[in-house]
PDB file of C-alpha atoms in Angstrom:
ATOM      1  CA  UNK Y 235      10.511  19.520  15.486  1.00  0.00           C
ATOM      2  CA  UNK Y 236       9.728  15.798  15.671  1.00  0.00           C
ATOM      3  CA  UNK Y 237      12.089  13.272  14.084  1.00  0.00           C
ATOM      4  CA  UNK Y 238      11.870   9.879  12.402  1.00  0.00           C
ATOM      5  CA  UNK Y 239      14.079   7.195  13.936  1.00  0.00           C
ATOM      6  CA  UNK Y 240      14.961   3.918  12.272  1.00  0.00           C
ATOM      7  CA  UNK Y 241      16.220   1.224  14.608  1.00  0.00           C
ATOM      8  CA  UNK Y 242      17.507  -1.595  12.379  1.00  0.00           C
ATOM      9  CA  UNK Y 243      19.279  -4.929  12.799  1.00  0.00           C
ATOM     10  CA  UNK Y 244      19.072  -8.587  11.985  1.00  0.00           C
ATOM     11  CA  UNK Y 245      16.700 -10.815  13.868  1.00  0.00           C
ATOM     12  CA  UNK Y 246      17.203 -11.496  17.568  1.00  0.00           C
ATOM     13  CA  UNK Y 247      18.746  -8.100  18.352  1.00  0.00           C
ATOM     14  CA  UNK Y 248      15.933  -6.871  20.571  1.00  0.00           C
ATOM     15  CA  UNK Y 249      14.057  -4.528  18.240  1.00  0.00           C
ATOM     16  CA  UNK Y 250      10.624  -5.375  19.600  1.00  0.00           C
ATOM     17  CA  UNK Y 251      11.887  -5.295  23.110  1.00  0.00           C
ATOM     18  CA  UNK Y 252      13.332  -1.781  22.559  1.00  0.00           C
ATOM     19  CA  UNK Y 253      10.039  -0.648  20.984  1.00  0.00           C
ATOM     20  CA  UNK Y 254       7.986  -1.953  23.882  1.00  0.00           C
ATOM     21  CA  UNK Y 255      10.409  -0.370  26.407  1.00  0.00           C
ATOM     22  CA  UNK Y 256      10.075   3.011  24.626  1.00  0.00           C
ATOM     23  CA  UNK Y 257       6.336   2.702  24.574  1.00  0.00           C
ATOM     24  CA  UNK Y 258       6.338   1.921  28.297  1.00  0.00           C
ATOM     25  CA  UNK Y 259       8.447   5.012  29.008  1.00  0.00           C
ATOM     26  CA  UNK Y 260       5.921   7.274  27.211  1.00  0.00           C
ATOM     27  CA  UNK Y 261       2.962   5.662  28.917  1.00  0.00           C
ATOM     28  CA  UNK Y 262       4.578   5.821  32.358  1.00  0.00           C
ATOM     29  CA  UNK Y 263       4.713   9.618  31.939  1.00  0.00           C
ATOM     30  CA  UNK Y 264       1.039   9.789  30.923  1.00  0.00           C
ATOM     31  CA  UNK Y 265       1.734  10.280  27.225  1.00  0.00           C
ATOM     32  CA  UNK Y 266      -0.330   8.588  24.569  1.00  0.00           C
ATOM     33  CA  UNK Y 267       1.267   6.507  21.778  1.00  0.00           C
ATOM     34  CA  UNK Y 268       0.102   4.544  18.807  1.00  0.00           C
ATOM     35  CA  UNK Y 269       1.645   1.164  18.035  1.00  0.00           C
ATOM     36  CA  UNK Y 270       1.552  -0.346  14.540  1.00  0.00           C
ATOM     37  CA  UNK Y 271       2.393  -3.732  13.138  1.00  0.00           C
ATOM     38  CA  UNK Y 272       2.115  -4.797   9.411  1.00  0.00           C
ATOM     39  CA  UNK Y 273      -0.787  -7.264   8.803  1.00  0.00           C
ATOM     40  CA  UNK Y 274       1.518  -9.933   7.592  1.00  0.00           C
ATOM     41  CA  UNK Y 275       2.975 -10.185  11.124  1.00  0.00           C
ATOM     42  CA  UNK Y 276      -0.086  -9.024  13.042  1.00  0.00           C
ATOM     43  CA  UNK Y 277      -2.294 -11.833  11.700  1.00  0.00           C
ATOM     44  CA  UNK Y 278      -0.162 -14.524  13.318  1.00  0.00           C
ATOM     45  CA  UNK Y 279       0.275 -12.551  16.542  1.00  0.00           C
ATOM     46  CA  UNK Y 280      -3.288 -11.526  17.424  1.00  0.00           C
ATOM     47  CA  UNK Y 281      -2.502  -7.888  16.512  1.00  0.00           C
ATOM     48  CA  UNK Y 282       0.145  -7.728  19.253  1.00  0.00           C
ATOM     49  CA  UNK Y 283       3.838  -6.867  19.255  1.00  0.00           C
ATOM     50  CA  UNK Y 284       5.749  -9.655  20.987  1.00  0.00           C
ATOM     51  CA  UNK Y 285       9.296  -9.620  22.225  1.00  0.00           C
ATOM     52  CA  UNK Y 286      11.342 -12.772  22.672  1.00  0.00           C
ATOM     53  CA  UNK Y 287      11.600 -11.971  26.368  1.00  0.00           C
ATOM     54  CA  UNK Y 288       7.846 -12.062  26.849  1.00  0.00           C
ATOM     55  CA  UNK Y 289       6.701  -8.428  26.647  1.00  0.00           C
ATOM     56  CA  UNK Y 290       3.608  -7.712  24.551  1.00  0.00           C
ATOM     57  CA  UNK Y 291       1.407  -4.746  23.548  1.00  0.00           C
ATOM     58  CA  UNK Y 292      -1.636  -4.386  21.306  1.00  0.00           C
ATOM     59  CA  UNK Y 293      -0.942  -2.743  17.941  1.00  0.00           C
ATOM     60  CA  UNK Y 294      -2.960  -1.461  15.064  1.00  0.00           C
ATOM     61  CA  UNK Y 295      -2.610  -3.848  12.065  1.00  0.00           C
ATOM     62  CA  UNK Y 296      -1.347  -2.164   8.855  1.00  0.00           C
ATOM     63  CA  UNK Y 297      -2.365  -3.348   5.420  1.00  0.00           C
ATOM     64  CA  UNK Y 298      -0.519  -2.416   2.222  1.00  0.00           C
ATOM     65  CA  UNK Y 299      -3.098   0.305   1.509  1.00  0.00           C
ATOM     66  CA  UNK Y 300      -3.163   1.690   5.099  1.00  0.00           C
ATOM     67  CA  UNK Y 301      -2.622   5.412   5.276  1.00  0.00           C
ATOM     68  CA  UNK Y 302      -0.604   6.369   8.387  1.00  0.00           C
ATOM     69  CA  UNK Y 303      -1.101  10.105   7.898  1.00  0.00           C
ATOM     70  CA  UNK Y 304      -4.941   9.922   7.752  1.00  0.00           C
ATOM     71  CA  UNK Y 305      -5.173   7.472  10.628  1.00  0.00           C
ATOM     72  CA  UNK Y 306      -2.854   9.490  12.971  1.00  0.00           C
ATOM     73  CA  UNK Y 307      -4.531  12.805  11.965  1.00  0.00           C
ATOM     74  CA  UNK Y 308      -7.926  11.402  13.003  1.00  0.00           C
ATOM     75  CA  UNK Y 309      -6.505   9.948  16.234  1.00  0.00           C
ATOM     76  CA  UNK Y 310      -4.871  13.247  17.102  1.00  0.00           C
ATOM     77  CA  UNK Y 311      -8.308  14.972  16.947  1.00  0.00           C
ATOM     78  CA  UNK Y 312      -9.468  12.656  19.793  1.00  0.00           C
ATOM     79  CA  UNK Y 313      -6.374  13.092  22.006  1.00  0.00           C
ATOM     80  CA  UNK Y 314      -2.777  14.294  21.795  1.00  0.00           C
ATOM     81  CA  UNK Y 315      -0.455  11.675  20.331  1.00  0.00           C
ATOM     82  CA  UNK Y 316       3.092  11.905  21.701  1.00  0.00           C
ATOM     83  CA  UNK Y 317       4.765   9.176  19.574  1.00  0.00           C
ATOM     84  CA  UNK Y 318       4.063   6.545  16.952  1.00  0.00           C
ATOM     85  CA  UNK Y 319       5.993   3.266  17.152  1.00  0.00           C
ATOM     86  CA  UNK Y 320       6.129   0.810  14.236  1.00  0.00           C
ATOM     87  CA  UNK Y 321       7.423  -2.738  14.495  1.00  0.00           C
ATOM     88  CA  UNK Y 322       8.531  -4.747  11.408  1.00  0.00           C
ATOM     89  CA  UNK Y 323       8.845  -1.479   9.429  1.00  0.00           C
ATOM     90  CA  UNK Y 324      10.676  -3.328   6.619  1.00  0.00           C
ATOM     91  CA  UNK Y 325       7.293  -4.605   5.416  1.00  0.00           C
ATOM     92  CA  UNK Y 326       5.897  -1.054   4.867  1.00  0.00           C
ATOM     93  CA  UNK Y 327       5.682   0.484   1.368  1.00  0.00           C
ATOM     94  CA  UNK Y 328       7.693   3.449   0.157  1.00  0.00           C
ATOM     95  CA  UNK Y 329       4.512   5.600   0.323  1.00  0.00           C
ATOM     96  CA  UNK Y 330       3.805   4.506   3.881  1.00  0.00           C
ATOM     97  CA  UNK Y 331       7.312   5.560   4.993  1.00  0.00           C
ATOM     98  CA  UNK Y 332       6.747   8.911   3.385  1.00  0.00           C
ATOM     99  CA  UNK Y 333       3.456   9.240   5.284  1.00  0.00           C
ATOM    100  CA  UNK Y 334       5.328   8.535   8.523  1.00  0.00           C
ATOM    101  CA  UNK Y 335       7.810  11.283   7.616  1.00  0.00           C
ATOM    102  CA  UNK Y 336       4.881  13.638   6.936  1.00  0.00           C
ATOM    103  CA  UNK Y 337       3.497  12.862  10.407  1.00  0.00           C
ATOM    104  CA  UNK Y 338       6.727  13.958  11.998  1.00  0.00           C
ATOM    105  CA  UNK Y 339       7.137  17.008   9.771  1.00  0.00           C
ATOM    106  CA  UNK Y 340       3.569  18.324   9.717  1.00  0.00           C
ATOM    107  CA  UNK Y 341       1.931  16.940  12.839  1.00  0.00           C
ATOM    108  CA  UNK Y 342       5.101  17.232  14.965  1.00  0.00           C
ATOM    109  CA  UNK Y 343       4.819  13.681  16.285  1.00  0.00           C
ATOM    110  CA  UNK Y 344       8.012  11.605  16.581  1.00  0.00           C
ATOM    111  CA  UNK Y 345       8.080   8.245  14.790  1.00  0.00           C
ATOM    112  CA  UNK Y 346      10.154   5.304  15.988  1.00  0.00           C
ATOM    113  CA  UNK Y 347      10.419   2.591  13.387  1.00  0.00           C
ATOM    114  CA  UNK Y 348      11.991  -0.805  14.051  1.00  0.00           C
ATOM    115  CA  UNK Y 349      12.924  -3.331  11.377  1.00  0.00           C
ATOM    116  CA  UNK Y 350      15.306  -5.614   9.541  1.00  0.00           C
ATOM    117  CA  UNK Y 351      17.481  -3.923   6.946  1.00  0.00           C
ATOM    118  CA  UNK Y 352      18.069  -6.805   4.448  1.00  0.00           C
ATOM    119  CA  UNK Y 353      16.363 -10.012   3.454  1.00  0.00           C
ATOM    120  CA  UNK Y 354      17.776 -13.571   3.286  1.00  0.00           C
ATOM    121  CA  UNK Y 355      19.301 -12.742  -0.114  1.00  0.00           C
ATOM    122  CA  UNK Y 356      21.126  -9.625   1.112  1.00  0.00           C
ATOM    123  CA  UNK Y 357      18.624  -7.268  -0.566  1.00  0.00           C
ATOM    124  CA  UNK Y 358      17.056  -4.258   1.104  1.00  0.00           C
ATOM    125  CA  UNK Y 359      13.301  -4.397   1.989  1.00  0.00           C
ATOM    126  CA  UNK Y 360      11.265  -1.622   0.461  1.00  0.00           C
ATOM    127  CA  UNK Y 361      10.398  -0.048   3.815  1.00  0.00           C
ATOM    128  CA  UNK Y 362      13.968  -0.280   5.083  1.00  0.00           C
ATOM    129  CA  UNK Y 363      15.396   1.264   1.905  1.00  0.00           C
ATOM    130  CA  UNK Y 364      13.130   4.266   2.288  1.00  0.00           C
ATOM    131  CA  UNK Y 365      13.819   4.660   5.983  1.00  0.00           C
ATOM    132  CA  UNK Y 366      17.548   4.503   5.322  1.00  0.00           C
ATOM    133  CA  UNK Y 367      17.034   7.314   2.806  1.00  0.00           C
ATOM    134  CA  UNK Y 368      14.674   9.519   4.795  1.00  0.00           C
ATOM    135  CA  UNK Y 369      14.981   8.887   8.572  1.00  0.00           C
ATOM    136  CA  UNK Y 370      16.542  11.592  10.679  1.00  0.00           C
ATOM    137  CA  UNK Y 371      18.318   9.042  12.893  1.00  0.00           C
ATOM    138  CA  UNK Y 372      19.637   5.621  11.969  1.00  0.00           C
ATOM    139  CA  UNK Y 373      20.306   3.455  15.014  1.00  0.00           C
ATOM    140  CA  UNK Y 374      21.836  -0.033  14.611  1.00  0.00           C
ATOM    141  CA  UNK Y 375      20.864  -2.596  17.249  1.00  0.00           C
ATOM    142  CA  UNK Y 376      23.578  -5.287  17.308  1.00  0.00           C
ATOM    143  CA  UNK Y 377      23.688  -8.995  17.694  1.00  0.00           C
ATOM    144  CA  UNK Y 378      26.472 -11.550  16.969  1.00  0.00           C
ATOM    145  CA  UNK Y 379      27.322 -14.282  14.471  1.00  0.00           C
ATOM    146  CA  UNK Y 380      28.382 -17.739  15.720  1.00  0.00           C
ATOM    147  CA  UNK Y 381      32.028 -16.589  15.246  1.00  0.00           C
ATOM    148  CA  UNK Y 382      31.541 -13.591  17.568  1.00  0.00           C
ATOM    149  CA  UNK Y 383      31.610 -10.880  14.917  1.00  0.00           C
ATOM    150  CA  UNK Y 384      28.775  -8.493  14.510  1.00  0.00           C
ATOM    151  CA  UNK Y 385      25.856 -10.170  12.585  1.00  0.00           C
ATOM    152  CA  UNK Y 386      24.472  -8.000   9.785  1.00  0.00           C
ATOM    153  CA  UNK Y 387      22.957 -10.679   7.504  1.00  0.00           C
ATOM    154  CA  UNK Y 388      20.087 -13.158   7.769  1.00  0.00           C
ATOM    155  CA  UNK Y 389      19.916 -16.611   6.087  1.00  0.00           C
ATOM    156  CA  UNK Y 390      16.724 -18.524   5.574  1.00  0.00           C
ATOM    157  CA  UNK Y 391      16.643 -22.281   6.483  1.00  0.00           C
ATOM    158  CA  UNK Y 392      14.443 -25.026   5.050  1.00  0.00           C
ATOM    159  CA  UNK Y 393      12.644 -27.597   7.256  1.00  0.00           C
ATOM    160  CA  UNK Y 394      15.912 -29.556   7.465  1.00  0.00           C
ATOM    161  CA  UNK Y 395      18.040 -26.638   8.591  1.00  0.00           C
ATOM    162  CA  UNK Y 396      19.756 -26.177   5.209  1.00  0.00           C
ATOM    163  CA  UNK Y 397      20.339 -22.669   3.788  1.00  0.00           C
ATOM    164  CA  UNK Y 398      17.859 -21.540   1.177  1.00  0.00           C
ATOM    165  CA  UNK Y 399      18.795 -18.825  -1.385  1.00  0.00           C
ATOM    166  CA  UNK Y 400      15.645 -18.737  -3.521  1.00  0.00           C
ATOM    167  CA  UNK Y 401      12.038 -17.877  -2.736  1.00  0.00           C
ATOM    168  CA  UNK Y 402       9.720 -15.080  -1.892  1.00  0.00           C
ATOM    169  CA  UNK Y 403      11.226 -12.095  -0.049  1.00  0.00           C
ATOM    170  CA  UNK Y 404       8.744 -12.318   2.777  1.00  0.00           C
ATOM    171  CA  UNK Y 405       8.194 -15.496   4.808  1.00  0.00           C
ATOM    172  CA  UNK Y 406       7.341 -15.100   8.454  1.00  0.00           C
ATOM    173  CA  UNK Y 407       9.283 -17.306  10.761  1.00  0.00           C
ATOM    174  CA  UNK Y 408      11.441 -17.541  13.830  1.00  0.00           C
ATOM    175  CA  UNK Y 409      14.688 -19.219  14.840  1.00  0.00           C
ATOM    176  CA  UNK Y 410      13.628 -22.358  12.986  1.00  0.00           C
ATOM    177  CA  UNK Y 411      13.426 -20.424   9.755  1.00  0.00           C
ATOM    178  CA  UNK Y 412      16.137 -17.755  10.016  1.00  0.00           C
ATOM    179  CA  UNK Y 413      19.597 -17.426  11.463  1.00  0.00           C
ATOM    180  CA  UNK Y 414      21.946 -14.400  11.643  1.00  0.00           C
ATOM    181  CA  UNK Y 415      25.540 -14.227  10.438  1.00  0.00           C
ATOM    182  CA  UNK Y 416      28.351 -11.837   9.768  1.00  0.00           C
ATOM    183  CA  UNK Y 417      28.907 -10.849   6.157  1.00  0.00           C
ATOM    184  CA  UNK Y 418      31.794 -13.310   5.721  1.00  0.00           C
ATOM    185  CA  UNK Y 419      29.818 -16.345   6.892  1.00  0.00           C
ATOM    186  CA  UNK Y 420      26.714 -15.184   4.929  1.00  0.00           C
ATOM    187  CA  UNK Y 421      28.823 -15.130   1.758  1.00  0.00           C
ATOM    188  CA  UNK Y 422      30.343 -18.562   2.452  1.00  0.00           C
ATOM    189  CA  UNK Y 423      26.872 -20.069   3.134  1.00  0.00           C
ATOM    190  CA  UNK Y 424      24.922 -18.476   0.327  1.00  0.00           C
ATOM    191  CA  UNK Y 425      27.437 -17.442  -2.388  1.00  0.00           C
ATOM    192  CA  UNK Y 426      25.114 -14.429  -2.944  1.00  0.00           C
ATOM    193  CA  UNK Y 427      27.635 -11.596  -2.294  1.00  0.00           C
TER     194      UNK Y 427
END
């Protein structure tokens, strides 16, 4: 039976790179995959998944009302689908994660989801919370804090590089907007935990 995998980490741990490598492995063996990217990220990336080391692949954009189960069911009628791969899975809704689980359970297609576990305030994203609850496998991809400890938290920076603790949960940005830290340094910088 197919499984749901959740690869999670902070930013800069290689999630997109790992996704693109897995996709390549399937394609190299003549197997068809479907790649997905939430619209919030797809819009600024020309509907492509980008890794920081330069790898890219086209992906289907996913809106908040997108139905994974219906889409994959229709695609499977055209050709066998061997795996679905989802980048930025933290931005999915609870219902969408349940649809992904249904794909694995009923259509027997593995799902590999990649995303950030918590936001800049240390709170779980909706998609990540549901994946932590329902995924068959939880795989942490690791990166490090400036002190050398494992980084598990993300802070948001303003335009002057100062730590921000208020604002909308979702704000797309890169290294100029976010930085990763261990829990100790996150607490010292934000006073949130």
